Tab-separated table of C-alpha atoms in Angstrom:
chain	number	residue	atom	x	y	z
P	15	MET	CA	0.000	0.000	0.000
P	16	GLN	CA	2.867	2.352	0.834
P	17	TYR	CA	4.392	1.546	-2.562
P	18	LEU	CA	1.173	2.587	-4.322
P	19	LYS	CA	1.068	5.872	-2.402
P	20	LYS	CA	4.694	6.642	-3.208
P	21	TYR	CA	4.466	5.891	-6.917
P	22	SER	CA	0.794	6.706	-7.578
P	23	LEU	CA	1.570	9.624	-9.921
P	24	LEU	CA	3.953	7.459	-11.940
P	25	ILE	CA	1.370	4.648	-12.108
P	26	PHE	CA	-1.453	6.918	-13.325
P	27	SER	CA	0.881	8.676	-15.768
P	28	VAL	CA	2.043	5.387	-17.305
P	29	LEU	CA	-1.555	4.143	-17.470
P	30	SER	CA	-2.665	7.314	-19.292
P	31	LEU	CA	0.200	6.891	-21.757
P	32	LEU	CA	-0.440	3.187	-22.389
P	33	LEU	CA	-4.216	3.486	-22.675
P	34	SER	CA	-4.000	6.399	-25.096
P	35	PHE	CA	-1.320	4.644	-27.146
P	36	TYR	CA	-3.600	1.594	-27.346
P	37	MET	CA	-6.549	3.699	-28.531
P	38	PHE	CA	-4.583	5.563	-31.188
P	39	TRP	CA	-2.874	2.342	-32.325
P	40	GLN	CA	-6.305	0.727	-32.707
P	41	ILE	CA	-7.617	3.713	-34.675
P	42	ILE	CA	-4.714	3.638	-37.126
P	43	HIS	CA	-4.110	-0.109	-37.440
P	44	LYS	CA	-7.774	-1.129	-37.491
P	45	ASP	CA	-8.386	1.596	-40.067
P	46	ILE	CA	-11.046	3.399	-38.039
P	47	ALA	CA	-11.826	6.507	-40.067
P	48	THR	CA	-11.086	9.628	-38.007
P	49	ASP	CA	-9.667	13.130	-38.376
P	50	ILE	CA	-6.242	11.700	-37.507
P	51	GLN	CA	-5.890	10.050	-40.933
P	52	SER	CA	-7.576	13.032	-42.620
P	53	HIS	CA	-5.050	15.409	-41.097
P	54	SER	CA	-2.178	13.268	-42.368
P	55	LEU	CA	-3.676	13.435	-45.860
P	56	HIS	CA	-4.178	17.195	-45.519
P	57	THR	CA	-0.493	17.578	-44.700
P	58	ILE	CA	0.516	15.740	-47.877
P	59	ASN	CA	-1.981	17.582	-50.074
P	60	TYR	CA	-0.862	20.988	-48.816
P	61	LEU	CA	2.823	20.106	-49.208
P	62	LYS	CA	2.264	18.925	-52.786
P	63	ALA	CA	0.633	22.279	-53.531
P	64	GLY	CA	3.588	24.132	-52.006
P	65	MET	CA	1.568	25.255	-48.972
P	66	PHE	CA	1.050	24.319	-45.332
P	67	PRO	CA	-2.151	23.896	-43.297
P	68	ILE	CA	-3.279	26.681	-40.958
P	69	PRO	CA	-2.987	26.429	-37.975
P	70	PRO	CA	0.347	24.709	-38.724
P	71	LEU	CA	1.939	23.373	-35.510
P	72	TYR	CA	0.419	19.872	-35.273
P	73	PHE	CA	0.964	19.254	-38.988
P	74	ALA	CA	4.535	20.535	-38.735
P	75	CYS	CA	5.211	18.128	-35.857
P	76	ILE	CA	4.045	14.968	-37.624
P	77	TYR	CA	5.893	16.077	-40.765
P	78	ALA	CA	9.143	16.825	-38.926
P	79	PHE	CA	9.115	13.726	-36.704
P	80	SER	CA	8.367	11.536	-39.714
P	81	GLY	CA	11.661	12.651	-41.211
P	82	PHE	CA	9.804	14.987	-43.613
P	83	SER	CA	7.978	12.054	-45.170
P	84	THR	CA	5.027	12.445	-47.528
P	85	ASP	CA	3.907	8.842	-47.025
P	86	VAL	CA	0.514	8.850	-45.299
P	87	LYS	CA	1.254	5.566	-43.480
P	88	VAL	CA	4.403	7.026	-41.948
P	89	LEU	CA	2.582	10.207	-40.876
P	90	ASN	CA	-0.182	8.117	-39.291
P	91	GLU	CA	2.360	6.046	-37.345
P	92	VAL	CA	4.061	9.185	-36.065
P	93	ALA	CA	0.664	10.598	-35.077
P	94	ILE	CA	0.102	7.627	-32.741
P	95	TYR	CA	3.153	8.541	-30.667
P	96	ILE	CA	2.622	12.300	-30.716
P	97	LEU	CA	-1.035	12.021	-29.679
P	98	ALA	CA	-0.269	9.497	-26.929
P	99	ILE	CA	2.349	11.872	-25.514
P	100	CYS	CA	-0.128	14.763	-25.694
P	101	PHE	CA	-2.723	12.696	-23.828
P	102	PHE	CA	-0.122	11.865	-21.159
P	103	LEU	CA	0.788	15.569	-20.857
P	104	LYS	CA	-2.889	16.413	-20.543
P	105	TYR	CA	-3.001	14.220	-17.441
P	106	TRP	CA	0.336	15.454	-16.104
P	107	TYR	CA	-0.528	19.151	-16.368
P	108	SER	CA	-4.080	18.585	-15.127
P	109	ASN	CA	-2.680	16.916	-12.033
P	110	ARG	CA	-0.287	19.825	-11.474
P	111	LEU	CA	-3.218	22.237	-11.726
P	112	ILE	CA	-5.311	20.360	-9.188
P	113	GLN	CA	-2.409	19.678	-6.806
P	114	SER	CA	-1.655	23.409	-6.718
P	115	ASN	CA	-4.775	23.854	-4.561
P	116	TYR	CA	-6.125	26.597	-6.782
P	117	ILE	CA	-9.535	24.992	-6.765
P	118	GLU	CA	-9.907	24.503	-3.018
P	119	GLU	CA	-7.510	26.349	-0.713
P	120	LYS	CA	-7.980	23.916	2.177
P	121	SER	CA	-7.971	20.509	0.551
P	122	VAL	CA	-8.897	17.546	2.718
P	123	ALA	CA	-8.269	15.082	-0.115
P	124	THR	CA	-4.885	13.379	-0.347
P	125	LYS	CA	-2.561	13.803	-3.311
P	126	GLN	CA	-3.230	10.227	-4.346
P	127	GLU	CA	-7.006	10.730	-4.280
P	128	LEU	CA	-6.757	13.842	-6.430
P	129	GLN	CA	-4.445	12.008	-8.835
P	130	LEU	CA	-7.117	9.317	-9.192
P	131	ILE	CA	-9.904	11.865	-9.701
P	132	THR	CA	-7.832	13.620	-12.381
P	133	PHE	CA	-7.140	10.292	-14.086
P	134	LEU	CA	-10.847	9.395	-14.143
P	135	VAL	CA	-11.798	12.774	-15.654
P	136	LEU	CA	-9.691	11.815	-18.698
P	137	PHE	CA	-12.410	9.313	-19.607
P	138	ALA	CA	-15.570	11.244	-18.703
P	139	ALA	CA	-18.123	11.337	-21.527
P	140	PRO	CA	-21.805	12.139	-22.147
P	141	LEU	CA	-24.025	9.660	-20.342
P	142	VAL	CA	-24.827	6.438	-22.165
P	143	GLU	CA	-28.410	5.738	-21.138
P	144	SER	CA	-29.152	3.081	-23.770
P	145	PHE	CA	-26.987	0.682	-25.756
P	146	ALA	CA	-29.500	0.923	-28.600
P	147	HIS	CA	-28.022	4.278	-29.658
P	148	GLU	CA	-25.759	4.079	-32.662
P	149	ARG	CA	-24.189	7.475	-31.968
P	150	LEU	CA	-22.492	8.204	-28.651
P	151	PHE	CA	-20.539	11.338	-29.652
P	152	LEU	CA	-22.244	13.350	-32.396
P	153	GLY	CA	-25.129	15.487	-31.193
P	154	LYS	CA	-23.744	15.684	-27.655
P	155	MET	CA	-21.244	17.853	-25.774
P	156	ALA	CA	-18.251	15.659	-25.012
P	157	SER	CA	-15.484	16.508	-22.540
P	158	ASN	CA	-12.862	14.258	-24.169
P	159	VAL	CA	-12.185	13.218	-27.772
P	160	TRP	CA	-10.248	10.387	-29.379
P	161	HIS	CA	-10.707	11.146	-33.068
P	162	ASN	CA	-9.606	14.757	-33.641
P	163	SER	CA	-5.825	15.102	-33.601
P	164	THR	CA	-5.585	18.886	-33.233
P	165	SER	CA	-8.016	18.899	-30.278
P	166	ILE	CA	-5.971	16.165	-28.585
P	167	ALA	CA	-2.685	17.936	-29.351
P	168	VAL	CA	-3.800	21.332	-28.040
P	169	MET	CA	-5.312	20.087	-24.760
P	170	PRO	CA	-2.108	20.075	-22.639
P	171	PHE	CA	-1.546	23.703	-23.625
P	172	VAL	CA	-5.169	24.573	-22.860
P	173	VAL	CA	-4.635	23.242	-19.331
P	174	LEU	CA	-1.345	25.162	-18.991
P	175	LEU	CA	-2.936	28.407	-20.201
P	176	PHE	CA	-5.863	27.890	-17.828
P	177	HIS	CA	-3.379	27.305	-14.985
P	178	GLN	CA	-1.332	30.418	-15.772
P	179	SER	CA	-4.458	32.566	-16.122
P	180	ILE	CA	-5.595	31.349	-12.689
P	181	LYS	CA	-2.255	32.470	-11.251
P	182	PHE	CA	-2.784	35.909	-12.791
P	183	ILE	CA	-6.333	36.148	-11.437
P	184	LYS	CA	-5.476	35.047	-7.887
P	185	ASN	CA	-2.169	36.830	-7.292
P	186	SER	CA	-2.553	40.430	-6.168
P	187	GLN	CA	0.846	41.336	-7.665
P	188	ILE	CA	1.483	41.535	-11.408
P	189	SER	CA	4.198	39.110	-12.537
P	190	THR	CA	6.025	39.739	-15.810
P	191	SER	CA	6.884	36.039	-16.168
P	192	ASN	CA	3.216	35.141	-15.649
P	193	ILE	CA	2.199	37.543	-18.443
P	194	VAL	CA	4.858	36.110	-20.761
P	195	TYR	CA	3.692	32.543	-20.043
P	196	ILE	CA	0.080	33.499	-20.835
P	197	LEU	CA	1.050	35.153	-24.117
P	198	VAL	CA	3.376	32.324	-25.201
P	199	LEU	CA	0.807	29.648	-24.347
P	200	SER	CA	-1.865	31.638	-26.198
P	201	ILE	CA	0.361	31.630	-29.294
P	202	VAL	CA	0.918	27.873	-28.960
P	203	ASN	CA	-2.854	27.376	-28.716
P	204	LEU	CA	-3.321	29.577	-31.768
P	205	LEU	CA	-0.755	27.587	-33.769
P	206	ILE	CA	-2.355	24.217	-32.930
P	207	LYS	CA	-6.064	25.022	-32.583
P	208	PRO	CA	-7.361	28.467	-31.537
P	209	SER	CA	-10.731	27.249	-30.213
P	210	PHE	CA	-10.054	27.670	-26.471
P	211	LEU	CA	-9.027	31.287	-27.031
P	212	PHE	CA	-12.560	32.102	-28.238
P	213	ALA	CA	-13.784	31.542	-24.673
P	214	PHE	CA	-10.583	32.618	-22.898
P	215	VAL	CA	-10.517	36.204	-24.186
P	216	PRO	CA	-13.981	37.280	-22.900
P	217	ALA	CA	-14.020	35.088	-19.754
P	218	PHE	CA	-10.552	36.173	-18.591
P	219	SER	CA	-11.446	39.852	-19.078
P	220	LEU	CA	-14.814	39.511	-17.335
P	221	ILE	CA	-13.559	37.639	-14.265
P	222	LEU	CA	-10.843	40.268	-13.754
P	223	LEU	CA	-13.505	42.992	-13.978
P	224	ILE	CA	-15.674	41.155	-11.434
P	225	LYS	CA	-12.781	40.513	-9.015
P	226	TYR	CA	-10.848	43.784	-9.241
P	227	GLY	CA	-13.198	46.370	-10.727
P	228	ILE	CA	-12.732	48.716	-13.658
P	229	LYS	CA	-10.345	51.094	-11.839
P	230	HIS	CA	-7.801	48.463	-10.790
P	231	LYS	CA	-4.496	48.157	-12.691
P	232	LYS	CA	-4.812	44.361	-12.709
P	233	PHE	CA	-7.964	44.566	-14.811
P	234	TRP	CA	-6.363	46.831	-17.415
P	235	VAL	CA	-3.237	44.707	-17.691
P	236	GLY	CA	-5.416	41.617	-18.113
P	237	LEU	CA	-7.542	43.416	-20.694
P	238	GLY	CA	-4.357	44.298	-22.551
P	239	ILE	CA	-3.337	40.629	-22.585
P	240	ALA	CA	-6.789	39.606	-23.827
P	241	THR	CA	-6.680	42.290	-26.529
P	242	LEU	CA	-3.308	41.074	-27.824
P	243	VAL	CA	-4.616	37.504	-27.937
P	244	PHE	CA	-7.750	38.693	-29.745
P	245	LEU	CA	-5.626	40.440	-32.371
P	246	THR	CA	-3.753	37.193	-33.068
P	247	ILE	CA	-7.104	35.461	-33.561
P	248	ILE	CA	-8.076	38.136	-36.087
P	249	ILE	CA	-4.833	37.552	-37.999
P	250	GLU	CA	-5.471	33.808	-38.126
P	251	TYR	CA	-9.078	34.457	-39.136
P	252	TYR	CA	-7.801	36.457	-42.105
P	253	LEU	CA	-5.390	33.685	-43.134
P	254	ILE	CA	-8.080	30.983	-42.918
P	255	TYR	CA	-11.209	32.733	-44.190
P	256	GLU	CA	-10.090	35.652	-46.316
P	257	MET	CA	-7.155	33.953	-48.055
P	258	ASN	CA	-9.274	30.772	-48.333
P	259	ILE	CA	-6.272	28.458	-48.783
P	260	TYR	CA	-8.369	25.374	-47.961
P	261	GLY	CA	-10.999	26.310	-50.558
P	262	LYS	CA	-8.383	26.941	-53.241
P	263	LEU	CA	-6.630	23.638	-52.530
P	264	TYR	CA	-9.803	21.519	-52.599
P	265	ASN	CA	-11.773	23.619	-55.129
P	266	THR	CA	-14.730	24.038	-52.791
P	267	GLY	CA	-16.078	27.078	-54.596
P	268	SER	CA	-17.048	30.130	-52.528
P	269	LYS	CA	-15.047	30.781	-49.380
P	270	ALA	CA	-16.475	29.880	-45.980
P	271	GLU	CA	-17.903	32.599	-43.761
P	272	ILE	CA	-18.950	32.796	-40.116
P	273	VAL	CA	-22.725	33.037	-39.830
P	274	ILE	CA	-25.343	33.028	-37.068
P	275	ARG	CA	-27.048	29.610	-37.023
P	276	PRO	CA	-28.414	28.793	-33.561
P	277	PHE	CA	-27.746	25.166	-32.494
P	278	TYR	CA	-26.806	24.230	-36.060
P	279	ILE	CA	-24.019	21.746	-35.207
P	280	LEU	CA	-26.003	19.932	-32.499
P	281	ALA	CA	-29.134	19.889	-34.667
P	282	LEU	CA	-27.258	18.016	-37.417
P	283	ASN	CA	-27.081	14.911	-35.215
P	284	SER	CA	-29.292	15.378	-32.156
P	285	GLN	CA	-32.897	14.242	-32.087
P	286	ASN	CA	-33.517	16.077	-28.807
P	287	ILE	CA	-31.059	18.890	-28.065
P	288	PRO	CA	-32.157	19.660	-24.434
P	289	ILE	CA	-31.931	15.973	-23.471
P	290	ASP	CA	-28.515	15.559	-25.119
P	291	ILE	CA	-27.199	18.669	-23.346
P	292	TYR	CA	-28.526	17.292	-20.053
P	293	LEU	CA	-26.872	13.901	-20.658
P	294	SER	CA	-23.618	15.669	-21.474
P	295	LEU	CA	-23.572	17.915	-18.400
P	296	LEU	CA	-25.385	16.051	-15.610
P	297	PHE	CA	-22.454	16.069	-13.174
P	298	PRO	CA	-21.564	19.781	-13.605
P	299	ILE	CA	-25.264	20.706	-13.389
P	300	ILE	CA	-25.587	18.870	-10.062
P	301	CYS	CA	-22.423	20.579	-8.826
P	302	VAL	CA	-23.813	24.027	-9.680
P	303	VAL	CA	-27.022	23.222	-7.769
P	304	PHE	CA	-25.216	21.799	-4.713
P	305	PHE	CA	-22.424	24.404	-4.581
P	306	GLU	CA	-24.363	27.570	-5.344
P	307	LYS	CA	-23.067	29.383	-2.241
P	308	GLU	CA	-19.484	28.197	-2.732
P	309	ILE	CA	-19.494	29.358	-6.371
P	310	LYS	CA	-20.462	32.887	-5.291
P	311	GLN	CA	-17.372	32.970	-3.051
P	312	ASN	CA	-14.901	31.088	-5.265
P	313	THR	CA	-13.372	33.084	-8.121
P	314	ILE	CA	-11.928	30.023	-9.879
P	315	LEU	CA	-15.260	28.198	-9.997
P	316	GLN	CA	-16.806	31.371	-11.400
P	317	TYR	CA	-14.017	31.684	-13.967
P	318	THR	CA	-14.511	28.092	-15.131
P	319	LEU	CA	-18.243	28.617	-15.470
P	320	TRP	CA	-17.729	31.840	-17.426
P	321	LEU	CA	-15.326	30.029	-19.739
P	322	PHE	CA	-17.986	27.407	-20.369
P	323	ALA	CA	-20.724	30.023	-20.785
P	324	PHE	CA	-18.799	31.851	-23.517
P	325	ALA	CA	-17.716	28.580	-25.159
P	326	PHE	CA	-21.337	27.427	-25.174
P	327	ILE	CA	-22.756	30.718	-26.510
P	328	ILE	CA	-20.253	30.830	-29.378
P	329	GLY	CA	-20.680	27.124	-30.173
P	330	MET	CA	-24.461	27.295	-30.139
P	331	LEU	CA	-24.928	30.587	-31.993
P	332	LEU	CA	-22.200	30.602	-34.650
P	333	ALA	CA	-21.382	28.238	-37.505
P	334	GLU	CA	-19.622	28.278	-40.849
P	335	SER	CA	-21.141	28.484	-44.287
P	336	GLY	CA	-20.219	26.637	-47.447
P	337	SER	CA	-18.061	23.532	-47.447
P	338	HIS	CA	-17.073	24.102	-43.785
P	339	ALA	CA	-20.667	24.078	-42.523
P	340	SER	CA	-20.584	20.624	-40.921
P	341	HIS	CA	-16.949	20.771	-39.709
P	342	GLY	CA	-17.855	22.251	-36.324
P	343	ASN	CA	-14.807	24.530	-36.227
P	344	LEU	CA	-16.659	27.023	-34.019
P	345	TYR	CA	-17.814	24.262	-31.665
P	346	TRP	CA	-14.541	22.660	-30.489
P	347	GLN	CA	-14.086	25.138	-27.616
P	348	VAL	CA	-17.182	23.611	-25.980
P	349	ILE	CA	-15.395	20.256	-25.718
P	350	LEU	CA	-12.078	21.756	-24.584
P	351	VAL	CA	-13.704	23.872	-21.859
P	352	ASN	CA	-16.066	21.071	-20.850
P	353	TYR	CA	-13.010	19.034	-19.860
P	354	LEU	CA	-11.871	21.872	-17.582
P	355	LEU	CA	-15.401	22.109	-16.162
P	356	PHE	CA	-15.376	18.420	-15.238
P	357	LEU	CA	-11.819	18.611	-13.896
P	358	VAL	CA	-12.404	21.629	-11.654
P	359	PHE	CA	-15.777	20.520	-10.299
P	360	ALA	CA	-14.721	16.889	-9.803
P	361	SER	CA	-11.806	17.918	-7.574
P	362	PHE	CA	-13.931	20.476	-5.725
P	363	ALA	CA	-16.784	17.986	-5.282
P	364	TYR	CA	-14.474	15.294	-3.924
P	365	ASN	CA	-13.229	17.653	-1.205
P	366	ARG	CA	-16.823	18.366	-0.242
P	367	ILE	CA	-17.706	14.652	-0.288
P	368	LYS	CA	-14.890	13.912	2.161
P	369	MET	CA	-16.147	16.706	4.431
P	370	TRP	CA	-19.779	15.554	4.254
P	371	GLY	CA	-19.026	11.848	4.445
P	372	PHE	CA	-19.616	9.212	1.768
P	373	ASN	CA	-23.041	8.298	3.172
P	374	ASP	CA	-24.461	11.809	2.815
P	375	TYR	CA	-27.190	11.927	0.172
P	376	LYS	CA	-25.469	14.718	-1.724
P	377	SER	CA	-22.246	12.727	-1.744
P	378	LEU	CA	-24.033	9.669	-3.128
P	379	ILE	CA	-25.703	11.683	-5.895
P	380	LEU	CA	-22.383	13.249	-6.929
P	381	ILE	CA	-20.566	9.894	-6.860
P	382	VAL	CA	-23.234	8.161	-8.941
P	383	ALA	CA	-23.351	10.970	-11.524
P	384	PHE	CA	-19.569	11.198	-11.870
P	385	THR	CA	-19.148	7.418	-12.037
P	386	TRP	CA	-21.834	7.223	-14.714
P	387	HIS	CA	-19.963	9.778	-16.837
P	388	VAL	CA	-16.682	7.864	-16.464
P	389	LEU	CA	-18.229	4.467	-17.216
P	390	SER	CA	-19.903	6.028	-20.256
P	391	GLY	CA	-16.454	7.098	-21.387
P	392	TRP	CA	-15.193	3.530	-21.199
P	393	VAL	CA	-18.268	2.371	-23.101
P	394	TYR	CA	-17.524	4.994	-25.746
P	395	MET	CA	-13.915	3.800	-26.086
P	396	HIS	CA	-15.183	0.229	-26.512
P	397	HIS	CA	-17.697	1.527	-29.051
P	398	ILE	CA	-14.928	3.133	-31.139
P	399	VAL	CA	-12.836	-0.048	-31.249
P	400	THR	CA	-15.666	-2.518	-31.845
P	401	THR	CA	-17.856	-0.546	-34.273
P	402	LYS	CA	-14.905	1.208	-35.946
P	403	SER	CA	-16.736	4.514	-35.636
P	404	PHE	CA	-16.213	7.534	-33.364
P	405	PHE	CA	-19.783	8.688	-33.994
């Protein structure tokens, strides 16, 4: 038992690496059609046309680590290793975030318990209420993905940016190194997948306004950071939409535009949007109900909820036109932030459960809901491997 306590972080880290490697190996070697293979093909097609995909960082990594190969099989093999490492880093940085006690200043949970909770959140998924459903992902609001390489690759840097922004929000002093970390991590996000920044810019600005007020220097410095990040998003928007490199490469006709289409992405695959949202967010919804008073006093819980609110509003209101319409490129931030929502509230809830006792009715409800989400995630992983579909 002492051995497990001493090496628990190593054990969970190795498990996250091995399990993710297994999933990505299955996807590639069982020829399960996902965005991973599509992104390898995109890399080759762009290179043949003398161009490079935007955002470029993930594609540059698989190209460089493949020895600059243009063989799709080689790129797919390299993707297995890169994505498994990214999944491992997602766990590692998530654990660092939670262990820093930013979520609950007086934690009664042990390090090992929080490491376990963090590990379990890696597999949380929308609730599976019936095995008759053919689709367990599309039409719902997932908190983890296995099929989209850029979302998997960006997630460790989403967690790091979230962590650094929390430091900025909580510390009364302004740290130059903290500002540099936020800006650098924002650029890394932008170069892999900018989705999280869509929610980060408004939520970060708003929580600083709420905490410090409009006259405080901290708010204006934070607003300056958010403005710089927003400007980088505008530049990337111009490169993607105005230059229309994707459309020119694949001859898709008119260039894609951002349009207002309420619930368009969910409506493509959901037969009942309110029910699917409920099944996706049961655990966080229960947490909000049970911890209403704590949320009013806890800046980090508020920040996480504001991140999700902005991610949700953008994902539900905006979509793309033309050939990009069903790609969901303005929806990915919902999934990225939903992971943070589960991570933050799971660690907070576990502290409360230990204080209340495991036999308390609130504790039982939280445990059942969280366990159901995690088991659904394992069912979804089994579904991918056995049906050869991530849908």
